[in-house]
Coordinates of C-alpha atoms in Angstrom, one line a residue:
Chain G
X1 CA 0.0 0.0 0.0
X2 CA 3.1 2.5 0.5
X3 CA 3.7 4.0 -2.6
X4 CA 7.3 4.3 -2.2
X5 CA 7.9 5.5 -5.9
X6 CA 5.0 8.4 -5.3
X7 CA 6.8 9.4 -2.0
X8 CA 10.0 9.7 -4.2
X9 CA 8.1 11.7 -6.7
X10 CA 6.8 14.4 -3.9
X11 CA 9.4 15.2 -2.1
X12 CA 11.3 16.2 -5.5
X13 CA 11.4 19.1 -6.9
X14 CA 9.1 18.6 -9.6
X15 CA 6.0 18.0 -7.4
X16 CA 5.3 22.2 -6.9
X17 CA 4.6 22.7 -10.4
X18 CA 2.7 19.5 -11.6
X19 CA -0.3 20.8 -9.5
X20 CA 0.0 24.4 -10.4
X21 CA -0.3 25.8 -6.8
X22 CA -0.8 29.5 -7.4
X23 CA -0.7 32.6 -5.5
X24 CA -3.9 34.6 -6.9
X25 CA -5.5 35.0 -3.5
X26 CA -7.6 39.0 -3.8
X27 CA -9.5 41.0 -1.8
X28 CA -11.0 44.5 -3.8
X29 CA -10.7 47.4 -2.0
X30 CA -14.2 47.8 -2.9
X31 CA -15.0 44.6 -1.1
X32 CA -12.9 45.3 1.6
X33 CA -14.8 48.8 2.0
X34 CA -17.9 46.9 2.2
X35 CA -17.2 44.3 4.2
X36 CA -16.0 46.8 7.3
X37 CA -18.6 49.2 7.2
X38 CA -21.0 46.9 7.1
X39 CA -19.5 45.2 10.2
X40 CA -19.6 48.8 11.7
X41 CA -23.2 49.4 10.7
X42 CA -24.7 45.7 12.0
X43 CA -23.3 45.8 14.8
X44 CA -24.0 49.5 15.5
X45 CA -24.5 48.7 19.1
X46 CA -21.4 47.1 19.9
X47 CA -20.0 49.6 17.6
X48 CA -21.1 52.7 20.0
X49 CA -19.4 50.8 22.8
X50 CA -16.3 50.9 21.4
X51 CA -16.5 54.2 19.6
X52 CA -17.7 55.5 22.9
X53 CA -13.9 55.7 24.4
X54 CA -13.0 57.6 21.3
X55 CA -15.7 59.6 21.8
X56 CA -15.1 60.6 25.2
X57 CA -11.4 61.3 24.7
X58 CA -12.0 63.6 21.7
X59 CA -14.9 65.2 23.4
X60 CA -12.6 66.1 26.5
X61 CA -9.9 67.1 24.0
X62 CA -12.5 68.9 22.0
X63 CA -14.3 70.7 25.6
X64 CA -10.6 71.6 26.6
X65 CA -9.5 73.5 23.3
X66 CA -13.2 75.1 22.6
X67 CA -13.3 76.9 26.6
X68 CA -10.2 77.8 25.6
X69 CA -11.2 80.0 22.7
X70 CA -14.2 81.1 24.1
X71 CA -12.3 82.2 27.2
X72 CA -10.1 84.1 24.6
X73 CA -12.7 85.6 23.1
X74 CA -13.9 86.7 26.1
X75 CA -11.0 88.0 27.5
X76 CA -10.1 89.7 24.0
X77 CA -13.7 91.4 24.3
X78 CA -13.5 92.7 28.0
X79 CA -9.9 93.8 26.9
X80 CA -11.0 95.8 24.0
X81 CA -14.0 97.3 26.2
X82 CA -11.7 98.4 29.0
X83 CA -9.3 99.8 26.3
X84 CA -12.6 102.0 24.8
X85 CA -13.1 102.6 28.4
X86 CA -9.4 104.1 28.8
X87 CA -9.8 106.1 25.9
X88 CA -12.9 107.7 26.5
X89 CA -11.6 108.8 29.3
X90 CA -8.7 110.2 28.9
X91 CA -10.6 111.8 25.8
X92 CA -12.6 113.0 28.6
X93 CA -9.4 114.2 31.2
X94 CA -8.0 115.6 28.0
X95 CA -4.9 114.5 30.2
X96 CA -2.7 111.5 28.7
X97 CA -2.1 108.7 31.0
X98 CA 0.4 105.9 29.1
X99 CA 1.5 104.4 32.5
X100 CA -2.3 102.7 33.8
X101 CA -2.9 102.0 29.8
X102 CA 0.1 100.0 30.0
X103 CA -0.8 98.1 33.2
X104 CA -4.4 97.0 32.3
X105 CA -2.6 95.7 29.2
X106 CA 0.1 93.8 31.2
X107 CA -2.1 91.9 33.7
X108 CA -3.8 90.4 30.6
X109 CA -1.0 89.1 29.5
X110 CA 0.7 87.3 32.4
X111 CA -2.9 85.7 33.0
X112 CA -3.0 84.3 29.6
X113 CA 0.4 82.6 29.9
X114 CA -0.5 80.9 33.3
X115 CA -3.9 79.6 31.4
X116 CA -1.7 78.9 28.5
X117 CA 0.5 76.6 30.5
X118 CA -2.5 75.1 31.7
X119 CA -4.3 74.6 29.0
X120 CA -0.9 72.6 27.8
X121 CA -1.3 70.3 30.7
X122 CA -5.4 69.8 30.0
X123 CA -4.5 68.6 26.0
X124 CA -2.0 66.6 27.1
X125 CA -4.3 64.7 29.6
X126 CA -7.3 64.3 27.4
X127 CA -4.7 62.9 25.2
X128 CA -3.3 60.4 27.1
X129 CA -6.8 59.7 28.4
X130 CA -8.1 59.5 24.5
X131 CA -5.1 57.2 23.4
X132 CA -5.6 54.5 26.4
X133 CA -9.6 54.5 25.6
X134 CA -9.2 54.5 22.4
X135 CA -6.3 51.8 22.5
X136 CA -8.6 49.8 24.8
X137 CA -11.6 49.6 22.9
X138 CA -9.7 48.3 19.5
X139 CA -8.0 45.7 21.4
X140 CA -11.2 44.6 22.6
X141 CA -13.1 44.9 19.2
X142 CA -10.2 42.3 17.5
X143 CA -10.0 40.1 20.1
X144 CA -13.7 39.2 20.4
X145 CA -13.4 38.3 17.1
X146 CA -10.9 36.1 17.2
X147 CA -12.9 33.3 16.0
X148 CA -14.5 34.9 13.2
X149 CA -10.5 35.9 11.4
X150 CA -9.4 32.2 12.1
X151 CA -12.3 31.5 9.9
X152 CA -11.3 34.2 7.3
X153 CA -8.1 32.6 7.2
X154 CA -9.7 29.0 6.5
X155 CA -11.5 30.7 3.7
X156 CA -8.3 31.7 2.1
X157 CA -8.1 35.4 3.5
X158 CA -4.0 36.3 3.6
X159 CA -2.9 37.9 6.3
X160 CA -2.9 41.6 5.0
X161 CA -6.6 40.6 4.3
X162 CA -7.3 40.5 7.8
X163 CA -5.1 44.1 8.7
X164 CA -7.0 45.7 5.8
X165 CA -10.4 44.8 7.1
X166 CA -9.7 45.8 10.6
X167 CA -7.7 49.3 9.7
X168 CA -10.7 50.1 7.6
X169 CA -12.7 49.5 10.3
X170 CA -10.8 51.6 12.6
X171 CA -10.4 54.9 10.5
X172 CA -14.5 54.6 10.1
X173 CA -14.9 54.1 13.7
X174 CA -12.2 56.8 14.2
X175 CA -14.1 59.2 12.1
X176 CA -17.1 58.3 13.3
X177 CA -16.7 58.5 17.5
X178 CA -14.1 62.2 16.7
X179 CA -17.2 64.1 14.9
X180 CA -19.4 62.9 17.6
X181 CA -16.6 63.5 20.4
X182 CA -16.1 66.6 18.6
X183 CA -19.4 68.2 18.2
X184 CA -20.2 66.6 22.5
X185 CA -17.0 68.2 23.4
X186 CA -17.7 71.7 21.4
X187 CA -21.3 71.8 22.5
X188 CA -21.1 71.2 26.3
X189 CA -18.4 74.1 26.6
X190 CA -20.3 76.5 24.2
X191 CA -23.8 75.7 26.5
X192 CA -21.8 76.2 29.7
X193 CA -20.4 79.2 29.3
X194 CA -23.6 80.2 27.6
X195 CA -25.0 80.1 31.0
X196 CA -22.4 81.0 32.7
X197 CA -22.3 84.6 31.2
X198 CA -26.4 84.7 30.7
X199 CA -26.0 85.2 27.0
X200 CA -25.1 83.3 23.6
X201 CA -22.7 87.0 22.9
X202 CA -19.9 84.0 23.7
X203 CA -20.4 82.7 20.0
X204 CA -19.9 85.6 18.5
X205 CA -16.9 86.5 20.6
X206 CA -15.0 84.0 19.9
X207 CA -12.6 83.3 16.8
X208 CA -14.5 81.1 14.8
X209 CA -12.1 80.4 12.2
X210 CA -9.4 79.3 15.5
X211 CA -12.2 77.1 16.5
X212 CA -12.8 75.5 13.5
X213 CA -9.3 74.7 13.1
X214 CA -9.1 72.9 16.5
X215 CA -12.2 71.3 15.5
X216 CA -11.2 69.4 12.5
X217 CA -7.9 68.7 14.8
X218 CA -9.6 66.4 17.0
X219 CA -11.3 64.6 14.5
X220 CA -8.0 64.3 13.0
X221 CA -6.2 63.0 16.5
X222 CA -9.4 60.9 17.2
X223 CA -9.2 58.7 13.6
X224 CA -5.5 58.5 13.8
X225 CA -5.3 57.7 16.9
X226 CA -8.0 54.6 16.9
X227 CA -5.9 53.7 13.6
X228 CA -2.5 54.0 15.5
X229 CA -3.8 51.6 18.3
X230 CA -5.4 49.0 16.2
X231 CA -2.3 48.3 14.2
X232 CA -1.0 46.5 16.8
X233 CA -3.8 43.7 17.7
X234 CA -5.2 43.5 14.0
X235 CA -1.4 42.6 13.3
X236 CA -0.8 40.3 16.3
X237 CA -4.5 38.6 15.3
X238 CA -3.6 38.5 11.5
X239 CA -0.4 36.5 12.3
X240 CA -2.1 34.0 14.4
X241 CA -2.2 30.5 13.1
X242 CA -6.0 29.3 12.0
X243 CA -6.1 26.4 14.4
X244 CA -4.9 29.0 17.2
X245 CA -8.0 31.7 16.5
X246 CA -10.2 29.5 15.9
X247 CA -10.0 27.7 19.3
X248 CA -9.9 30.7 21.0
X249 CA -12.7 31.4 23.5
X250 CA -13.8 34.5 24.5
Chain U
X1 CA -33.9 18.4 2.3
X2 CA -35.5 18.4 -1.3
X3 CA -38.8 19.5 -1.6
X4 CA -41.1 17.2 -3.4
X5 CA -44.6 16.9 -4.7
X6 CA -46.7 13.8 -3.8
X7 CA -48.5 12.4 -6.9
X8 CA -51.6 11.1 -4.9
X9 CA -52.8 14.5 -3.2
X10 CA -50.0 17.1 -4.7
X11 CA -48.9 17.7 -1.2
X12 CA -45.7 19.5 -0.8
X13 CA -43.2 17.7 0.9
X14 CA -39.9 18.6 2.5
X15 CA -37.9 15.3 2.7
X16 CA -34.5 14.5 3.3
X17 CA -34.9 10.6 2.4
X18 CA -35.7 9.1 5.4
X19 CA -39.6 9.0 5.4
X20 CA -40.5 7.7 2.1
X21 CA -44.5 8.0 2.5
X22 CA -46.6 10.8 1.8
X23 CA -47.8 11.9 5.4
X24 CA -50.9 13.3 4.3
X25 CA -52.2 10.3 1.7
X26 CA -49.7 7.6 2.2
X27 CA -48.8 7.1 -1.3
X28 CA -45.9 5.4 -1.9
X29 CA -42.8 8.3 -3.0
X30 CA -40.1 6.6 -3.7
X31 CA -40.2 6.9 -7.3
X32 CA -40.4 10.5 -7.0
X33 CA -37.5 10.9 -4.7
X34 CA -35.4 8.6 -6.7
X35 CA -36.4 11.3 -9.9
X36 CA -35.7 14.1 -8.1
X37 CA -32.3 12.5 -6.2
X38 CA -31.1 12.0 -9.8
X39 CA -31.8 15.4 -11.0
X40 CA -29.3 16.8 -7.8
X41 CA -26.7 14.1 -8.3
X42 CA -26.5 15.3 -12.3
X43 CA -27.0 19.0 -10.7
X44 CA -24.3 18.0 -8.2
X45 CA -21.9 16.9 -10.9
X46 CA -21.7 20.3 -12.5
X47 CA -21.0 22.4 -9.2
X48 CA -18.7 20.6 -7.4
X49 CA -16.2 19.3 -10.1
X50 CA -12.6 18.1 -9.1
X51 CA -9.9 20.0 -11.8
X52 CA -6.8 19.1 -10.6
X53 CA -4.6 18.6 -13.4
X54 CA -3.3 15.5 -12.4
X55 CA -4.6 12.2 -11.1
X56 CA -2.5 10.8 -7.6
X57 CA -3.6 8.3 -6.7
X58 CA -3.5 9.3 -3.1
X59 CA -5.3 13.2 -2.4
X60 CA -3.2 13.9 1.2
X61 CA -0.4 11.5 2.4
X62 CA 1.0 12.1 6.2
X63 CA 4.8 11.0 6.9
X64 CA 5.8 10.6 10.9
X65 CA 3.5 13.5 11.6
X66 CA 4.1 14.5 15.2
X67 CA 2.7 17.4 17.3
X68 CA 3.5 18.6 20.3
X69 CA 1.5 20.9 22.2
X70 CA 3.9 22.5 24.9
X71 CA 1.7 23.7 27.9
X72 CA 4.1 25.7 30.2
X73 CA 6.7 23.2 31.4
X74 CA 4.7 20.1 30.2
X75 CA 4.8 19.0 26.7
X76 CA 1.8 16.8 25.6
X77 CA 2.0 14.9 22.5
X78 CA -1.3 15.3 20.7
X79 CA 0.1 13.3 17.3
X80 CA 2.7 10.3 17.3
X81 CA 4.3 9.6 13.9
X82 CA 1.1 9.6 12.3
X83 CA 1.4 7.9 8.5
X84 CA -1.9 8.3 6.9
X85 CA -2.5 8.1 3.2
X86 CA -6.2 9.3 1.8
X87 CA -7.2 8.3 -1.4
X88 CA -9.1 10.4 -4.3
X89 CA -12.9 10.6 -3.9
X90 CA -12.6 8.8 -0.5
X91 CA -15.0 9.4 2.5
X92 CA -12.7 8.7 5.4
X93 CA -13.7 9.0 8.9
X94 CA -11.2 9.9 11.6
X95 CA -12.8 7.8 14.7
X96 CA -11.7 8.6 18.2
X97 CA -12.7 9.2 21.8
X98 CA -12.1 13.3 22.6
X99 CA -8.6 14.3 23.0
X100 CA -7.3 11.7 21.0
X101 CA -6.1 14.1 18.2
X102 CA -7.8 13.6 15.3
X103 CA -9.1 17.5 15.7
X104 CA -5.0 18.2 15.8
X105 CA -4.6 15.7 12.9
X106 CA -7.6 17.9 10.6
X107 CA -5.8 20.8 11.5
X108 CA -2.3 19.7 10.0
X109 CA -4.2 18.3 6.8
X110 CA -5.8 21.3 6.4
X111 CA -3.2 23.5 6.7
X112 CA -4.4 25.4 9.5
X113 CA -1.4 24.6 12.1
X114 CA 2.1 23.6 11.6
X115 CA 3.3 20.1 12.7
X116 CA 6.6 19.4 15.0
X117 CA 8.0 16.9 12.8
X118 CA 7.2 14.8 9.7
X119 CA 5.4 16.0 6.8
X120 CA 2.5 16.4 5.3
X121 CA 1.5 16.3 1.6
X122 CA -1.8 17.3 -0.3
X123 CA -1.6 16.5 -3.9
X124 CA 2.2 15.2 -3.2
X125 CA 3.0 18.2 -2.1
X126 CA 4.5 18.9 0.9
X127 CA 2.9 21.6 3.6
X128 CA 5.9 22.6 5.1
X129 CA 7.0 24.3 1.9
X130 CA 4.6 26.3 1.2
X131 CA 4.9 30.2 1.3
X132 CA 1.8 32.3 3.0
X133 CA 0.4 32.5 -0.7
X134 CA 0.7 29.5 -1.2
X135 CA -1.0 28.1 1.5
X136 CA -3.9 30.6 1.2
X137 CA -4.5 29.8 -2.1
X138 CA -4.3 26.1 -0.9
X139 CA -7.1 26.5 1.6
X140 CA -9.2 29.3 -1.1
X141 CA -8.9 26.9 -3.7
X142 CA -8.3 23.2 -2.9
X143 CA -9.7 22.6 0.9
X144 CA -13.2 23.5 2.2
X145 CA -13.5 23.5 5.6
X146 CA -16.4 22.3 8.0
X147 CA -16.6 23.0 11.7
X148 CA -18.5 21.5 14.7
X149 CA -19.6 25.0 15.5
X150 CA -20.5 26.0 11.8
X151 CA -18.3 29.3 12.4
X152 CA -20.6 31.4 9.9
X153 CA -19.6 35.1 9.5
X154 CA -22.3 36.3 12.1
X155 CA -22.9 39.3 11.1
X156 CA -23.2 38.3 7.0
X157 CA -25.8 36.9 5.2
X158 CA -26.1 32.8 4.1
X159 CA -25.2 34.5 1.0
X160 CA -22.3 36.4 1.8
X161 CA -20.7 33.8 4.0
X162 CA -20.9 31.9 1.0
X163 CA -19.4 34.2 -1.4
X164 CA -17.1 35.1 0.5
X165 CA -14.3 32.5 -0.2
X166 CA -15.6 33.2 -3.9
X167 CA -14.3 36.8 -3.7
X168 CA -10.7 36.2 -2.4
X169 CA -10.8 33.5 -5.2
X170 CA -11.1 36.7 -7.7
X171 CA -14.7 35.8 -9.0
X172 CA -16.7 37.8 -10.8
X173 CA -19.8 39.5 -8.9
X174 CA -22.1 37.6 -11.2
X175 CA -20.7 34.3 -11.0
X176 CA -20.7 35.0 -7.6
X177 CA -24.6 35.5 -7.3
X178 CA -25.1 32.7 -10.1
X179 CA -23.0 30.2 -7.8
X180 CA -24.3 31.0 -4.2
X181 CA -27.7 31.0 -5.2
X182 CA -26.8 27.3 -7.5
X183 CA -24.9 26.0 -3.7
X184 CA -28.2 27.1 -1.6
X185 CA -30.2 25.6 -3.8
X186 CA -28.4 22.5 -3.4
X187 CA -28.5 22.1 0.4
X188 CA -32.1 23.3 0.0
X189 CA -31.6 26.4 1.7
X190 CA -32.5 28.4 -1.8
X191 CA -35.1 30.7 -0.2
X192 CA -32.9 31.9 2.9
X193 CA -30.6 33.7 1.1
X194 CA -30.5 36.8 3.0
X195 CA -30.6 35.2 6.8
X196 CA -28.1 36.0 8.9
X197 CA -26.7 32.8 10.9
X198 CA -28.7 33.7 13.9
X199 CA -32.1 33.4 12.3
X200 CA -30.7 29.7 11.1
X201 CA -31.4 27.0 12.9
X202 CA -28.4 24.3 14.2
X203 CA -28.9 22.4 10.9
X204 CA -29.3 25.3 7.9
X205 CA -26.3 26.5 9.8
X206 CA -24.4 23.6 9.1
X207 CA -25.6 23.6 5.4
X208 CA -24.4 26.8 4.9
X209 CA -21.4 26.0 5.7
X210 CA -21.2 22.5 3.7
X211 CA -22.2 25.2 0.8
X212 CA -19.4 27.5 1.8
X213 CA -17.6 24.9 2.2
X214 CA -17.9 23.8 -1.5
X215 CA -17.5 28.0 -3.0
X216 CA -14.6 27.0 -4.8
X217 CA -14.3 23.1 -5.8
X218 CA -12.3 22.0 -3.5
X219 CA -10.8 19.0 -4.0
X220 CA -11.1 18.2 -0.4
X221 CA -13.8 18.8 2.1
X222 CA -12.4 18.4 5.4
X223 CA -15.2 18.1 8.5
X224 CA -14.1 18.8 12.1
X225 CA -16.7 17.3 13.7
X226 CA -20.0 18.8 11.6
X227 CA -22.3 16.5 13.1
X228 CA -20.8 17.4 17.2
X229 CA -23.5 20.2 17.9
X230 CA -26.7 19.0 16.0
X231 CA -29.3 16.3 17.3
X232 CA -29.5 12.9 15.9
X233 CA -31.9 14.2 12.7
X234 CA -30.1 16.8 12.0
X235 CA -27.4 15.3 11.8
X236 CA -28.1 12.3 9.6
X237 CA -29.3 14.9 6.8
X238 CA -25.8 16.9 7.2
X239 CA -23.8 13.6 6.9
X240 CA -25.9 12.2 3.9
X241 CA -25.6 15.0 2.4
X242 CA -21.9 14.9 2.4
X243 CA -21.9 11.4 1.3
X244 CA -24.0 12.5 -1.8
X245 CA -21.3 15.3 -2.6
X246 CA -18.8 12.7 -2.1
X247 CA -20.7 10.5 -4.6
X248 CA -21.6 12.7 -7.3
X249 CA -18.6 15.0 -7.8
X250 CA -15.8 12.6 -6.5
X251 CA -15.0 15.0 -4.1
X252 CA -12.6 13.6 -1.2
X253 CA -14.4 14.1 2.9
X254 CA -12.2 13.7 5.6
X255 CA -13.9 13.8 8.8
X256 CA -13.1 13.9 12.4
X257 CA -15.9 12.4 14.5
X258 CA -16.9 10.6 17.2
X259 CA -20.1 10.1 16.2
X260 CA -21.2 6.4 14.7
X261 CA -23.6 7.2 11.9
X262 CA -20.4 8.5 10.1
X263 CA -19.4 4.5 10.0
X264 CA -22.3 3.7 7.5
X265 CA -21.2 6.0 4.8
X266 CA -17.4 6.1 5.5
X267 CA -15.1 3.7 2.9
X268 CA -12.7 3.9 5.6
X269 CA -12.6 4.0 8.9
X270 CA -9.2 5.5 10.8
X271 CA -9.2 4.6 14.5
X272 CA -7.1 6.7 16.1
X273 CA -6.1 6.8 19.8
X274 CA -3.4 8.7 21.8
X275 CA -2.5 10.2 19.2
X276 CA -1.4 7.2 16.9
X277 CA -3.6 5.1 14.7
X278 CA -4.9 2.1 15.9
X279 CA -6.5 0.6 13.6
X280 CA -7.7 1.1 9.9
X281 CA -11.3 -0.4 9.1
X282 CA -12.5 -0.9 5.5
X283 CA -15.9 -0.7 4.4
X284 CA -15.9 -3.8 3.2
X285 CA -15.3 -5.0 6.5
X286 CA -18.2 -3.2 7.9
X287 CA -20.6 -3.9 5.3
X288 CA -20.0 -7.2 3.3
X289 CA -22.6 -5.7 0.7
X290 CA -20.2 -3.3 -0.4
X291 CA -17.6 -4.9 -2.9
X292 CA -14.9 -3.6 -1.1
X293 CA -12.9 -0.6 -2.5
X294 CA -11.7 -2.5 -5.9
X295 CA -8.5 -1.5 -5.8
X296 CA -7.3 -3.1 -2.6

């Protein structure tokens, strides 16, 4: 029964090109586009779960850098009121005063540098608490699924299939959680200090084209960071071997 | 299974051969499910067709195949010099109490994990040497895989799941559509085309998978225990209708099972314990009805 002369044959050379193993193995962007927003979209619950740690992040990011220019704006308008103030009255004296103009402009100035520095330390908090969220929820977004890339890989899905799908998947979750953590963010501050100084005049204080600026910024920081951090585990799940995903339990 | 038409009261019946009287009248329908069994083994035929290139005689060969699973400080051998060889067009059964290996044993056929030692061949050639391309292609093209827990895409459609080997094989969107819908049809699953796994029962979601299973022509099916998780019904349909793939298309099943009603349709019979085989049963053994395999 042991085909000692078809043994022979196999372990030759020859043996890899009588059957014509090929290496045409595709995925379509197109496809590939599909396939992760659609996992986004049916899912949408599960999806808000994870997208909420972006969200959160960017909105604190987003809340930090909007009370920032509104407090600008603020400070820019009670500036240029005391300035009109100054100037009527010395119109007024008739009597030029440079030394108290030059004070009330000083004060200003050493306040904004002390917020400035703080301000600094506030982004660079809502970062770090944006990145570790964000990291968080793609770790636990690949690993659930486990199961479900072994299968992929049965079905003939290369490795780079597997990164593809997920890093798709990321950048539309990105975008998706950093509008909403954006807008959140923006909103909350713009409402507070709406009611804070009795009026809505803080909108039209503040420098919208700053604002906007910042704006697009987080949602820029939100989707690369939530592509950043699922580069690692879509890689590390990607690599593992069928047998290995598919046994995994979760 | 099929659905079929009694010729006494017109009664439409879903059957998967089993009962072979009309419930309703009584009348005899065996004719009728011979008719329509011979219109799905011609159907059959032309959707699952083996086109390998060349004829070996044997489909997958193992040589010494050894696996060690190393669990902190312990090593535990799941597979001891295993030397298998698994003929074209076979149905072979991998028997064996759980833990015994023959799960570790589909996974080194199939490609899916990487033995310590030995080899393992699949059209003569050997695993081991495969690139990553390679072996994708390998399991795209050549191997469909069946699983004790179905492992459908849960969030795509019968459908999808089914095309979806079909699309990293580079097929057209149309002879995508033409061929899911023709692989439904065949595990009579035709009008659930857009259900999701969850709105399947146990035993559609098993047929989707045979189906998935099939995307491609493989020349191998392999089956890690498909009938582990469905009752004793359900079960019997999923494993004839393997053996009727097996028959009309000459495609080769290798399954892992522990589970008896696999012995009836099985040529072979590969009894494996501790990791090593124990003994090899024929169906000719089993079933002196059966000439034997003819070329023995």
């Amino acid at each position: 029964m042991l085909d000692v002369e078809g043994l022979a044959k196999a372990t030759g050379a020859g043996g890899k090109e009588k059957i014509k193993i090929q290496r045409q193995i595709t995925l379509p962007w197109v496809e590939a586009v599909r396939i992760s927003v659609r996992n986004v979209t049916i899912r949408l619950g599960r999806t808000m779960i994870t997208a909420s740690g972006i969200v959160l992040g960017i909105a604190f990011l987003s809340s930090v850098w909007t009370s920032g220019v509104i407090q600008d704006g603020l400070q820019q308008a009670r500036f240029e009121q005391e300035r009109e103030l100054v100037a009527a009255t010395t119109r007024d004296q008739a009597k030029p005063d440079g030394g108290k103009t030059e004070d009330s402009a000083a004060v200003p100035g050493e306040e904004k540098q002390a917020q400035n520095s703080k301000r600094i330390w506030l982004v660079v908090m809502s970062l770090l608490v944006c990145g570790v969220g964000i990291t968080n929820a793609m770790l636990m977004s690949v690993t659930e699924r486990f199961r479900e890339i072994g299968t992929m890989k049965c079905l003939g899905a290369l490795d780079s299939f597997i990164v593809r799908l997920f890093l798709i998947e990321a950048i539309a979750l990105g975008v998706l959680g950093s509008v909403l953590g954006t807008l959140l963010g923006h909103l909350a501050m713009l409402g507070i200090f709406a009611l804070r100084e009795r009026s809505l005049s803080v909108a039209a204080k503040m420098d919208w084209g700053q604002m906007l600026t910042y704006l697009l910024l987080c949602i820029l920081i939100g989707t690369v960071l939530s592509l950043v951090s699922a580069i690692a585990p879509a890689v590390r799940a990607a690599r593992m071997r069928p047998a290995v995903a598919l046994q995994t339990e979760i | 299974m099929a659905k079929i038409e009694c010729p006494e009261c017109g009664e439409q019946i879903e059957t998967t051969g089993i009962v072979t009287v009309c419930p309703k009248c009584g009348a005899d329908l065996r004719e009728v499910m011979e008719a329509v069994g011979h219109e799905r083994d011609e159907r059959m035929k032309t959707i699952v067709r083996d086109d390998s290139v060349t004829t070996h005689e044997f489909i997958v060969r193992t040589r010494d195949l050894k696996k060690i699973y190393v669990m902190g400080e312990i090593e535990v051998p799941a597979l001891r010099d295993v030397d298998l060889d698994v003929r074209r067009g076979e149905y072979l059964s991998i028997m064996g109490p759980s833990g015994s290996g023959k799960s570790t044993l589909f996974n080194m056929i199939g490609g899916l994990d990487k033995p310590t030692a030995g080899r393992c061949f699949i059209e003569e050639v050997d695993m081991a040497q495969l690139d990553a391309f390679e072996l994708a292609w390998l399991r795209c093209r050549k191997i469909g895989y069946i699983f004790q827990t179905f492992n459908l895409i849960p969030v795509m459609t019968a459908m999808e799941n089914i095309t979806l080997p079909m699309i990293f094989a580079g097929m057209s969107t149309d002879e995508m559509m033409d061929r899911g819908r023709e692989l439904l049809d065949m595990v009579g699953l035709g009008d659930r085309l857009d259900h999701k796994p969850y709105e399947l029962s146990g035993g559609q979601q098993q047929r989707v998978a045979v189906a998935r299973a099939l995307a491609n022509s493989p020349a191998i099916v392999l089956a890690d225990e498909p009938t582990g998780n469905l009752d004793l019904h359900t079960g019997k349909e999923i494993i004839d209708l393997l053996k009727e793939l097996n028959q009309a298309s000459g495609v080769t099943v290798i399954s892992a099972t522990h589970d008896l009603k696999m012995i009836d349709v099985s040529d072979r019979v590969v009894h494996i314990r501790d990791g090593e085989i124990e003994r090899i049963e024929h169906r000719a053994d089993i079933d002196l009805e059966v000439g034997g395999m003819g070329e023995e």
